[in-house]
PDB file of C-alpha atoms and ligand atoms in Angstrom:
ATOM      1  CA  MET A   1      20.062  27.825   8.535  1.00  0.00           C
ATOM      2  CA  GLN A   2      18.223  24.136   9.459  1.00  0.00           C
ATOM      3  CA  ASP A   3      19.914  21.520   7.000  1.00  0.00           C
ATOM      4  CA  SER A   4      16.597  19.740   5.508  1.00  0.00           C
ATOM      5  CA  SER A   5      18.990  17.084   3.847  1.00  0.00           C
ATOM      6  CA  VAL A   6      18.296  13.773   4.723  1.00  0.00           C
ATOM      7  CA  ILE A   7      21.965  12.996   3.913  1.00  0.00           C
ATOM      8  CA  ARG A   8      24.616  15.775   3.404  1.00  0.00           C
ATOM      9  CA  VAL A   9      28.767  14.455   3.052  1.00  0.00           C
ATOM     10  CA  SER A  10      31.423  17.059   2.244  1.00  0.00           C
ATOM     11  CA  GLY A  11      34.646  16.551   1.608  1.00  0.00           C
ATOM     12  CA  LEU A  12      34.448  12.693   2.541  1.00  0.00           C
ATOM     13  CA  PHE A  13      37.397  10.595   2.468  1.00  0.00           C
ATOM     14  CA  LYS A  14      37.979   7.054   2.929  1.00  0.00           C
ATOM     15  CA  SER A  15      40.774   4.509   3.047  1.00  0.00           C
ATOM     16  CA  TYR A  16      41.497   1.001   3.744  1.00  0.00           C
ATOM     17  CA  ASP A  17      44.429   0.275   5.672  1.00  0.00           C
ATOM     18  CA  THR A  18      45.910  -3.086   3.683  1.00  0.00           C
ATOM     19  CA  PRO A  19      49.602  -4.220   4.256  1.00  0.00           C
ATOM     20  CA  ALA A  20      51.003  -2.203   1.734  1.00  0.00           C
ATOM     21  CA  GLY A  21      49.491   1.099   3.535  1.00  0.00           C
ATOM     22  CA  PRO A  22      46.326   2.925   3.177  1.00  0.00           C
ATOM     23  CA  PHE A  23      44.434   2.631   0.216  1.00  0.00           C
ATOM     24  CA  PRO A  24      42.784   5.367  -0.971  1.00  0.00           C
ATOM     25  CA  VAL A  25      38.890   4.857  -2.264  1.00  0.00           C
ATOM     26  CA  LEU A  26      36.798   7.895  -1.689  1.00  0.00           C
ATOM     27  CA  LYS A  27      38.670  11.190  -2.314  1.00  0.00           C
ATOM     28  CA  GLU A  28      36.667  13.997  -1.317  1.00  0.00           C
ATOM     29  CA  VAL A  29      33.178  13.117  -2.131  1.00  0.00           C
ATOM     30  CA  ASP A  30      30.337  15.923  -1.732  1.00  0.00           C
ATOM     31  CA  LEU A  31      26.572  15.190  -1.888  1.00  0.00           C
ATOM     32  CA  ALA A  32      23.560  16.127  -0.344  1.00  0.00           C
ATOM     33  CA  ILE A  33      20.212  14.143  -0.873  1.00  0.00           C
ATOM     34  CA  ALA A  34      16.892  15.974   0.164  1.00  0.00           C
ATOM     35  CA  PRO A  35      13.794  14.084   1.617  1.00  0.00           C
ATOM     36  CA  GLY A  36      11.991  12.057  -0.780  1.00  0.00           C
ATOM     37  CA  GLU A  37      14.561  12.172  -3.538  1.00  0.00           C
ATOM     38  CA  PHE A  38      15.103   8.932  -5.405  1.00  0.00           C
ATOM     39  CA  VAL A  39      18.862   8.591  -6.537  1.00  0.00           C
ATOM     40  CA  ALA A  40      20.769   6.278  -8.653  1.00  0.00           C
ATOM     41  CA  ILE A  41      24.315   5.262  -7.945  1.00  0.00           C
ATOM     42  CA  MET A  42      26.109   4.197 -10.924  1.00  0.00           C
ATOM     43  CA  GLY A  43      30.316   3.695 -11.672  1.00  0.00           C
ATOM     44  CA  PRO A  44      32.420   0.873 -12.579  1.00  0.00           C
ATOM     45  CA  SER A  45      33.245  -1.573 -10.181  1.00  0.00           C
ATOM     46  CA  GLY A  46      35.761  -0.642  -7.545  1.00  0.00           C
ATOM     47  CA  SER A  47      34.734   3.054  -7.902  1.00  0.00           C
ATOM     48  CA  GLY A  48      33.742   3.203  -4.395  1.00  0.00           C
ATOM     49  CA  LYS A  49      30.285   2.943  -4.726  1.00  0.00           C
ATOM     50  CA  SER A  50      29.707   0.204  -1.532  1.00  0.00           C
ATOM     51  CA  THR A  51      32.029   1.903   0.394  1.00  0.00           C
ATOM     52  CA  PHE A  52      30.107   4.884   0.196  1.00  0.00           C
ATOM     53  CA  MET A  53      26.816   3.202   0.648  1.00  0.00           C
ATOM     54  CA  ASN A  54      28.357   1.533   3.909  1.00  0.00           C
ATOM     55  CA  ILE A  55      29.584   5.243   5.177  1.00  0.00           C
ATOM     56  CA  LEU A  56      25.949   6.441   4.494  1.00  0.00           C
ATOM     57  CA  GLY A  57      24.203   3.518   6.224  1.00  0.00           C
ATOM     58  CA  CYS A  58      26.447   3.944   9.115  1.00  0.00           C
ATOM     59  CA  LEU A  59      27.993   0.170   8.599  1.00  0.00           C
ATOM     60  CA  ASP A  60      31.143   1.971   8.328  1.00  0.00           C
ATOM     61  CA  ARG A  61      32.909   5.259   9.133  1.00  0.00           C
ATOM     62  CA  PRO A  62      35.189   7.832   6.895  1.00  0.00           C
ATOM     63  CA  THR A  63      38.501   8.459   7.362  1.00  0.00           C
ATOM     64  CA  ALA A  64      38.240  12.470   7.017  1.00  0.00           C
ATOM     65  CA  GLY A  65      35.113  14.733   6.413  1.00  0.00           C
ATOM     66  CA  GLU A  66      31.935  15.299   7.403  1.00  0.00           C
ATOM     67  CA  TYR A  67      28.992  13.196   7.567  1.00  0.00           C
ATOM     68  CA  ALA A  68      25.158  14.508   8.537  1.00  0.00           C
ATOM     69  CA  LEU A  69      21.996  12.107   8.832  1.00  0.00           C
ATOM     70  CA  ALA A  70      18.892  13.822   9.012  1.00  0.00           C
ATOM     71  CA  GLY A  71      20.297  16.686  10.254  1.00  0.00           C
ATOM     72  CA  ARG A  72      23.071  15.487  13.007  1.00  0.00           C
ATOM     73  CA  ALA A  73      26.685  14.852  12.879  1.00  0.00           C
ATOM     74  CA  VAL A  74      26.753  10.991  12.851  1.00  0.00           C
ATOM     75  CA  SER A  75      30.474  11.317  14.238  1.00  0.00           C
ATOM     76  CA  ALA A  76      29.142  13.028  17.230  1.00  0.00           C
ATOM     77  CA  MET A  77      26.541  10.194  17.717  1.00  0.00           C
ATOM     78  CA  SER A  78      27.489   7.457  20.743  1.00  0.00           C
ATOM     79  CA  LYS A  79      27.153   3.690  19.965  1.00  0.00           C
ATOM     80  CA  ASP A  80      23.710   3.648  21.222  1.00  0.00           C
ATOM     81  CA  GLU A  81      22.572   6.433  19.029  1.00  0.00           C
ATOM     82  CA  LEU A  82      24.283   4.853  16.041  1.00  0.00           C
ATOM     83  CA  ALA A  83      22.349   1.806  16.664  1.00  0.00           C
ATOM     84  CA  GLY A  84      19.347   3.568  16.937  1.00  0.00           C
ATOM     85  CA  VAL A  85      19.638   5.655  13.609  1.00  0.00           C
ATOM     86  CA  ARG A  86      20.509   2.047  11.669  1.00  0.00           C
ATOM     87  CA  GLY A  87      17.776   0.252  13.031  1.00  0.00           C
ATOM     88  CA  GLY A  88      15.041   2.906  12.985  1.00  0.00           C
ATOM     89  CA  LEU A  89      15.890   5.925   9.872  1.00  0.00           C
ATOM     90  CA  ILE A  90      17.398   3.733   7.287  1.00  0.00           C
ATOM     91  CA  GLY A  91      16.393   0.202   5.578  1.00  0.00           C
ATOM     92  CA  PHE A  92      19.120  -1.709   3.890  1.00  0.00           C
ATOM     93  CA  VAL A  93      18.633  -3.936   0.923  1.00  0.00           C
ATOM     94  CA  PHE A  94      21.295  -5.827  -0.657  1.00  0.00           C
ATOM     95  CA  GLN A  95      21.989  -7.917  -3.447  1.00  0.00           C
ATOM     96  CA  GLY A  96      22.203 -11.291  -1.715  1.00  0.00           C
ATOM     97  CA  PHE A  97      18.733 -11.408   0.163  1.00  0.00           C
ATOM     98  CA  ASN A  98      20.258 -12.576   2.998  1.00  0.00           C
ATOM     99  CA  LEU A  99      17.144 -14.399   4.502  1.00  0.00           C
ATOM    100  CA  LEU A 100      17.755 -16.708   7.130  1.00  0.00           C
ATOM    101  CA  PRO A 101      17.078 -20.264   5.539  1.00  0.00           C
ATOM    102  CA  ARG A 102      15.601 -21.702   8.416  1.00  0.00           C
ATOM    103  CA  ILE A 103      12.742 -19.465   9.815  1.00  0.00           C
ATOM    104  CA  SER A 104       9.868 -18.448   8.262  1.00  0.00           C
ATOM    105  CA  LEU A 105       9.144 -15.076   5.946  1.00  0.00           C
ATOM    106  CA  GLU A 106       7.313 -13.360   8.931  1.00  0.00           C
ATOM    107  CA  GLU A 107       9.865 -14.205  11.222  1.00  0.00           C
ATOM    108  CA  ASN A 108      12.502 -13.005   8.446  1.00  0.00           C
ATOM    109  CA  VAL A 109      10.821  -9.726   8.356  1.00  0.00           C
ATOM    110  CA  ALA A 110      10.393  -9.230  11.751  1.00  0.00           C
ATOM    111  CA  LEU A 111      14.026  -9.633  12.569  1.00  0.00           C
ATOM    112  CA  PRO A 112      14.977  -5.901  12.728  1.00  0.00           C
ATOM    113  CA  LEU A 113      12.032  -5.758  15.581  1.00  0.00           C
ATOM    114  CA  VAL A 114      13.533  -7.835  17.849  1.00  0.00           C
ATOM    115  CA  TYR A 115      16.017  -5.024  18.938  1.00  0.00           C
ATOM    116  CA  SER A 116      13.051  -3.042  19.562  1.00  0.00           C
ATOM    117  CA  HIS A 117      11.143  -3.292  22.529  1.00  0.00           C
ATOM    118  CA  VAL A 118       8.428  -4.755  20.332  1.00  0.00           C
ATOM    119  CA  PRO A 119       6.367  -7.555  21.852  1.00  0.00           C
ATOM    120  CA  LYS A 120       6.622 -10.770  19.761  1.00  0.00           C
ATOM    121  CA  GLU A 121       3.145 -10.965  18.324  1.00  0.00           C
ATOM    122  CA  GLU A 122       3.096  -7.391  17.252  1.00  0.00           C
ATOM    123  CA  ARG A 123       6.459  -8.172  15.713  1.00  0.00           C
ATOM    124  CA  LEU A 124       4.741 -10.654  13.468  1.00  0.00           C
ATOM    125  CA  SER A 125       1.979  -8.806  13.045  1.00  0.00           C
ATOM    126  CA  ARG A 126       3.815  -5.855  11.523  1.00  0.00           C
ATOM    127  CA  ALA A 127       5.960  -8.230   9.545  1.00  0.00           C
ATOM    128  CA  ARG A 128       2.678  -9.962   8.116  1.00  0.00           C
ATOM    129  CA  ALA A 129       1.719  -6.487   7.058  1.00  0.00           C
ATOM    130  CA  MET A 130       4.851  -5.605   5.087  1.00  0.00           C
ATOM    131  CA  LEU A 131       4.772  -8.862   3.394  1.00  0.00           C
ATOM    132  CA  GLU A 132       1.386  -8.169   2.420  1.00  0.00           C
ATOM    133  CA  LYS A 133       2.629  -4.447   1.224  1.00  0.00           C
ATOM    134  CA  VAL A 134       4.861  -6.419  -1.266  1.00  0.00           C
ATOM    135  CA  GLY A 135       2.230  -8.674  -2.304  1.00  0.00           C
ATOM    136  CA  LEU A 136       3.234 -11.868  -0.481  1.00  0.00           C
ATOM    137  CA  GLY A 137       1.172 -12.118   2.405  1.00  0.00           C
ATOM    138  CA  ARG A 138      -0.044 -15.559   1.773  1.00  0.00           C
ATOM    139  CA  TYR A 139       3.795 -16.746   2.098  1.00  0.00           C
ATOM    140  CA  ALA A 140       4.225 -15.394   5.770  1.00  0.00           C
ATOM    141  CA  ALA A 141       4.419 -19.138   7.131  1.00  0.00           C
ATOM    142  CA  SER A 142       6.917 -20.496   4.388  1.00  0.00           C
ATOM    143  CA  LEU A 143      10.619 -20.730   4.543  1.00  0.00           C
ATOM    144  CA  PRO A 144      12.501 -18.379   2.196  1.00  0.00           C
ATOM    145  CA  ASN A 145      13.564 -22.094   0.042  1.00  0.00           C
ATOM    146  CA  ARG A 146       9.624 -21.697  -1.108  1.00  0.00           C
ATOM    147  CA  ILE A 147      10.039 -18.907  -2.849  1.00  0.00           C
ATOM    148  CA  SER A 148      11.731 -17.724  -6.008  1.00  0.00           C
ATOM    149  CA  GLY A 149      14.733 -15.236  -6.138  1.00  0.00           C
ATOM    150  CA  GLY A 150      12.600 -12.227  -6.872  1.00  0.00           C
ATOM    151  CA  GLN A 151      10.222 -12.982  -4.322  1.00  0.00           C
ATOM    152  CA  GLN A 152      13.050 -13.529  -2.007  1.00  0.00           C
ATOM    153  CA  GLN A 153      14.054  -9.658  -2.449  1.00  0.00           C
ATOM    154  CA  ARG A 154      10.502  -8.348  -1.831  1.00  0.00           C
ATOM    155  CA  VAL A 155      10.875 -10.272   1.497  1.00  0.00           C
ATOM    156  CA  ALA A 156      14.387  -8.135   2.014  1.00  0.00           C
ATOM    157  CA  ILE A 157      12.355  -5.204   1.123  1.00  0.00           C
ATOM    158  CA  ALA A 158       9.726  -5.984   3.531  1.00  0.00           C
ATOM    159  CA  ARG A 159      12.153  -6.241   6.272  1.00  0.00           C
ATOM    160  CA  ALA A 160      13.935  -3.300   5.354  1.00  0.00           C
ATOM    161  CA  LEU A 161      10.498  -1.442   5.626  1.00  0.00           C
ATOM    162  CA  VAL A 162       9.263  -2.988   9.045  1.00  0.00           C
ATOM    163  CA  ASN A 163      11.136  -0.152  11.117  1.00  0.00           C
ATOM    164  CA  LYS A 164       9.393   2.564   8.964  1.00  0.00           C
ATOM    165  CA  PRO A 165      12.755   4.205   7.901  1.00  0.00           C
ATOM    166  CA  GLN A 166      12.704   7.332   6.350  1.00  0.00           C
ATOM    167  CA  LEU A 167      15.473   6.293   4.130  1.00  0.00           C
ATOM    168  CA  ILE A 168      16.190   3.079   1.932  1.00  0.00           C
ATOM    169  CA  LEU A 169      19.928   2.181   0.846  1.00  0.00           C
ATOM    170  CA  ALA A 170      19.787  -0.370  -1.914  1.00  0.00           C
ATOM    171  CA  ASP A 171      23.306  -1.959  -3.003  1.00  0.00           C
ATOM    172  CA  GLU A 172      22.591  -3.282  -6.492  1.00  0.00           C
ATOM    173  CA  PRO A 173      19.429  -5.044  -5.564  1.00  0.00           C
ATOM    174  CA  THR A 174      18.446  -6.358  -8.782  1.00  0.00           C
ATOM    175  CA  GLY A 175      21.995  -7.439  -9.218  1.00  0.00           C
ATOM    176  CA  ASN A 176      20.967 -11.141  -9.057  1.00  0.00           C
ATOM    177  CA  LEU A 177      17.657 -10.865 -10.746  1.00  0.00           C
ATOM    178  CA  ASP A 178      16.346 -11.112 -14.336  1.00  0.00           C
ATOM    179  CA  SER A 179      15.113  -7.963 -16.276  1.00  0.00           C
ATOM    180  CA  GLN A 180      11.027  -8.946 -15.494  1.00  0.00           C
ATOM    181  CA  THR A 181      11.795  -9.425 -12.274  1.00  0.00           C
ATOM    182  CA  SER A 182      14.293  -6.270 -11.840  1.00  0.00           C
ATOM    183  CA  GLU A 183      11.441  -4.304 -13.220  1.00  0.00           C
ATOM    184  CA  GLU A 184       8.881  -5.520 -10.590  1.00  0.00           C
ATOM    185  CA  ILE A 185      11.274  -4.782  -7.840  1.00  0.00           C
ATOM    186  CA  MET A 186      12.062  -1.312  -9.144  1.00  0.00           C
ATOM    187  CA  ALA A 187       8.275  -0.800  -9.704  1.00  0.00           C
ATOM    188  CA  LEU A 188       7.820  -1.521  -5.963  1.00  0.00           C
ATOM    189  CA  PHE A 189      10.679   1.200  -5.052  1.00  0.00           C
ATOM    190  CA  GLU A 190       9.040   3.809  -7.281  1.00  0.00           C
ATOM    191  CA  ASP A 191       5.806   3.257  -5.289  1.00  0.00           C
ATOM    192  CA  LEU A 192       7.883   3.311  -1.978  1.00  0.00           C
ATOM    193  CA  ASN A 193       9.573   6.638  -2.996  1.00  0.00           C
ATOM    194  CA  ARG A 194       6.075   7.997  -4.303  1.00  0.00           C
ATOM    195  CA  GLU A 195       5.146   7.274  -0.508  1.00  0.00           C
ATOM    196  CA  GLY A 196       7.302   9.637   0.628  1.00  0.00           C
ATOM    197  CA  ILE A 197      10.926   7.061   1.200  1.00  0.00           C
ATOM    198  CA  THR A 198      14.072   8.545   0.160  1.00  0.00           C
ATOM    199  CA  ILE A 199      15.857   5.948  -2.072  1.00  0.00           C
ATOM    200  CA  VAL A 200      19.561   5.793  -2.679  1.00  0.00           C
ATOM    201  CA  LEU A 201      19.892   3.167  -5.375  1.00  0.00           C
ATOM    202  CA  VAL A 202      23.618   1.286  -6.369  1.00  0.00           C
ATOM    203  CA  THR A 203      23.204  -0.072  -9.890  1.00  0.00           C
ATOM    204  CA  HIS A 204      25.390  -0.900 -12.857  1.00  0.00           C
ATOM    205  CA  GLU A 205      22.457  -0.916 -15.281  1.00  0.00           C
ATOM    206  CA  PRO A 206      21.221   1.956 -16.960  1.00  0.00           C
ATOM    207  CA  ASP A 207      17.488   0.603 -17.367  1.00  0.00           C
ATOM    208  CA  ILE A 208      17.460   0.468 -13.579  1.00  0.00           C
ATOM    209  CA  ALA A 209      18.841   3.604 -12.991  1.00  0.00           C
ATOM    210  CA  ARG A 210      16.512   5.414 -15.507  1.00  0.00           C
ATOM    211  CA  HIS A 211      13.517   4.668 -12.715  1.00  0.00           C
ATOM    212  CA  ALA A 212      15.681   7.190 -10.037  1.00  0.00           C
ATOM    213  CA  LYS A 213      14.939  11.128 -10.831  1.00  0.00           C
ATOM    214  CA  ARG A 214      18.773  12.092  -9.964  1.00  0.00           C
ATOM    215  CA  LEU A 215      21.812   9.969 -11.066  1.00  0.00           C
ATOM    216  CA  VAL A 216      25.145  10.191  -9.411  1.00  0.00           C
ATOM    217  CA  ARG A 217      28.314   8.575 -11.027  1.00  0.00           C
ATOM    218  CA  PHE A 218      31.347   7.435  -9.319  1.00  0.00           C
ATOM    219  CA  ARG A 219      34.517   6.841 -10.924  1.00  0.00           C
ATOM    220  CA  ASP A 220      37.955   6.200  -9.008  1.00  0.00           C
ATOM    221  CA  GLY A 221      36.160   7.439  -5.780  1.00  0.00           C
ATOM    222  CA  ARG A 222      35.185  10.749  -6.988  1.00  0.00           C
ATOM    223  CA  ILE A 223      31.495  11.814  -8.199  1.00  0.00           C
ATOM    224  CA  ILE A 224      31.871  12.811 -11.911  1.00  0.00           C
ATOM    225  CA  HIS A 225      28.376  13.435 -12.433  1.00  0.00           C
ATOM    226  CA  ASP A 226      25.203  14.383 -10.675  1.00  0.00           C
ATOM    227  CA  GLY A 227      21.966  15.099 -12.558  1.00  0.00           C
ATOM    228  CA  GLY A 228      19.274  13.937 -14.443  1.00  0.00           C
ATOM    229  CA  HIS A 229      19.690  10.784 -16.333  1.00  0.00           C
ATOM    230  CA  GLU A 230      19.634  12.262 -20.000  1.00  0.00           C
ATOM    231  CA  GLY A 231      21.957  10.520 -22.071  1.00  0.00           C
ATOM    232  CA  LEU A 232      21.999   7.273 -20.381  1.00  0.00           C
ATOM    233  CA  GLU A 233      22.480   4.643 -22.713  1.00  0.00           C
ATOM    234  CA  HIS A 234      21.117   1.218 -22.969  1.00  0.00           C
ATOM    235  CA  HIS A 235      24.219  -0.385 -22.826  1.00  0.00           C
ATOM    236  CA  GLU A 236      27.387   1.046 -21.152  1.00  0.00           C
TER     237      GLU A 236
HETATM  238  P1  ADP B   1      32.007  -1.172  -5.808  1.00  0.00           P
HETATM  239  O1  ADP B   1      30.881  -0.793  -4.840  1.00  0.00           O
HETATM  240  O2  ADP B   1      32.005   0.380  -6.856  1.00  0.00           O
HETATM  241  O3  ADP B   1      32.880  -1.530  -6.699  1.00  0.00           O
HETATM  242  P2  ADP B   1      33.575  -0.790  -3.251  1.00  0.00           P
HETATM  243  O4  ADP B   1      33.391   0.263  -2.433  1.00  0.00           O
HETATM  244  O5  ADP B   1      33.318  -2.328  -3.127  1.00  0.00           O
HETATM  245  O6  ADP B   1      33.513  -0.394  -5.059  1.00  0.00           O
HETATM  246  O7  ADP B   1      35.432  -0.969  -3.440  1.00  0.00           O
HETATM  247  C1  ADP B   1      36.522   0.011  -3.788  1.00  0.00           C
HETATM  248  C2  ADP B   1      37.649  -0.327  -3.680  1.00  0.00           C
HETATM  249  O8  ADP B   1      37.947  -0.373  -2.298  1.00  0.00           O
HETATM  250  C3  ADP B   1      38.079  -1.713  -4.355  1.00  0.00           C
HETATM  251  O9  ADP B   1      39.328  -1.732  -4.600  1.00  0.00           O
HETATM  252  C4  ADP B   1      38.134  -2.686  -3.352  1.00  0.00           C
HETATM  253  O10 ADP B   1      39.005  -3.501  -3.769  1.00  0.00           O
HETATM  254  C5  ADP B   1      38.726  -1.892  -2.171  1.00  0.00           C
HETATM  255  N1  ADP B   1      37.787  -2.499  -0.840  1.00  0.00           N
HETATM  256  C6  ADP B   1      36.542  -2.602  -0.492  1.00  0.00           C
HETATM  257  N2  ADP B   1      36.776  -3.169   0.542  1.00  0.00           N
HETATM  258  C7  ADP B   1      37.793  -2.842   1.362  1.00  0.00           C
HETATM  259  C8  ADP B   1      38.499  -3.741   2.372  1.00  0.00           C
HETATM  260  N3  ADP B   1      37.829  -3.756   3.229  1.00  0.00           N
HETATM  261  N4  ADP B   1      39.885  -3.119   2.496  1.00  0.00           N
HETATM  262  C9  ADP B   1      40.361  -3.248   1.609  1.00  0.00           C
HETATM  263  N5  ADP B   1      40.347  -2.835   0.505  1.00  0.00           N
HETATM  264  C10 ADP B   1      38.722  -2.396   0.116  1.00  0.00           C
HETATM  265 MG1   MG B   2      29.807  -2.428  -4.961  1.00  0.00          MG
END
């Protein structure tokens, strides 16, 4: 049967090589995510959340186990195919907004298109359209230091969207933002999810996780909960 999952990992292990020997971080993780899902990943610091996200984003490879992205085994992809998948299928949003300080916001948003064969004028017009979408069209020509942290994260989301990804991977995207601004960013993710984009988002905060439809909890490199977010406390 055809696998319709966007993400399917099974028996995933990851160890880092350290001077003291292999250090196991992910231990037999199984997870399938269907198109259109909005999944929050929670868990204590050091439980392997970022390691897992990096593997989902094809930025790192598992030590063992299977990962299929949009039905295709990642381990069987060539370097070029991987780069294509990273560039075209997945949009990344990180805690630090990682905007380049000396170029305009529209140029920042257009950056992921530099490696596609899109001409410069079209790159910038697509970037401006994405800035409009996140409510920052009027700042297209400004430098990053002219806007607030919350606005910078909106720009980072616009940059993640410019390749029209099916999947957004966000690792603590509101970690540097106050709660009001965090709510605005989550409203934007909810809009994107309503448009059909699959979202996987790591957060420490129950109030943020509540925006997702499904909650996955990690502890010590294993999934210890996968389901709804009923019972999620305000302060854990
Ligand atoms: P989380 O995002 O849940 O805080 P991480 O995936 O960042 O957890 O880290 C899980 C564990 O792996 C931590 O103990 C961390 O110190 C360790 N770790 C992360 N990256 C590396 C690395 N490149 N080399 C060695 N250990 C690492
Ligand atoms: Mg992390």
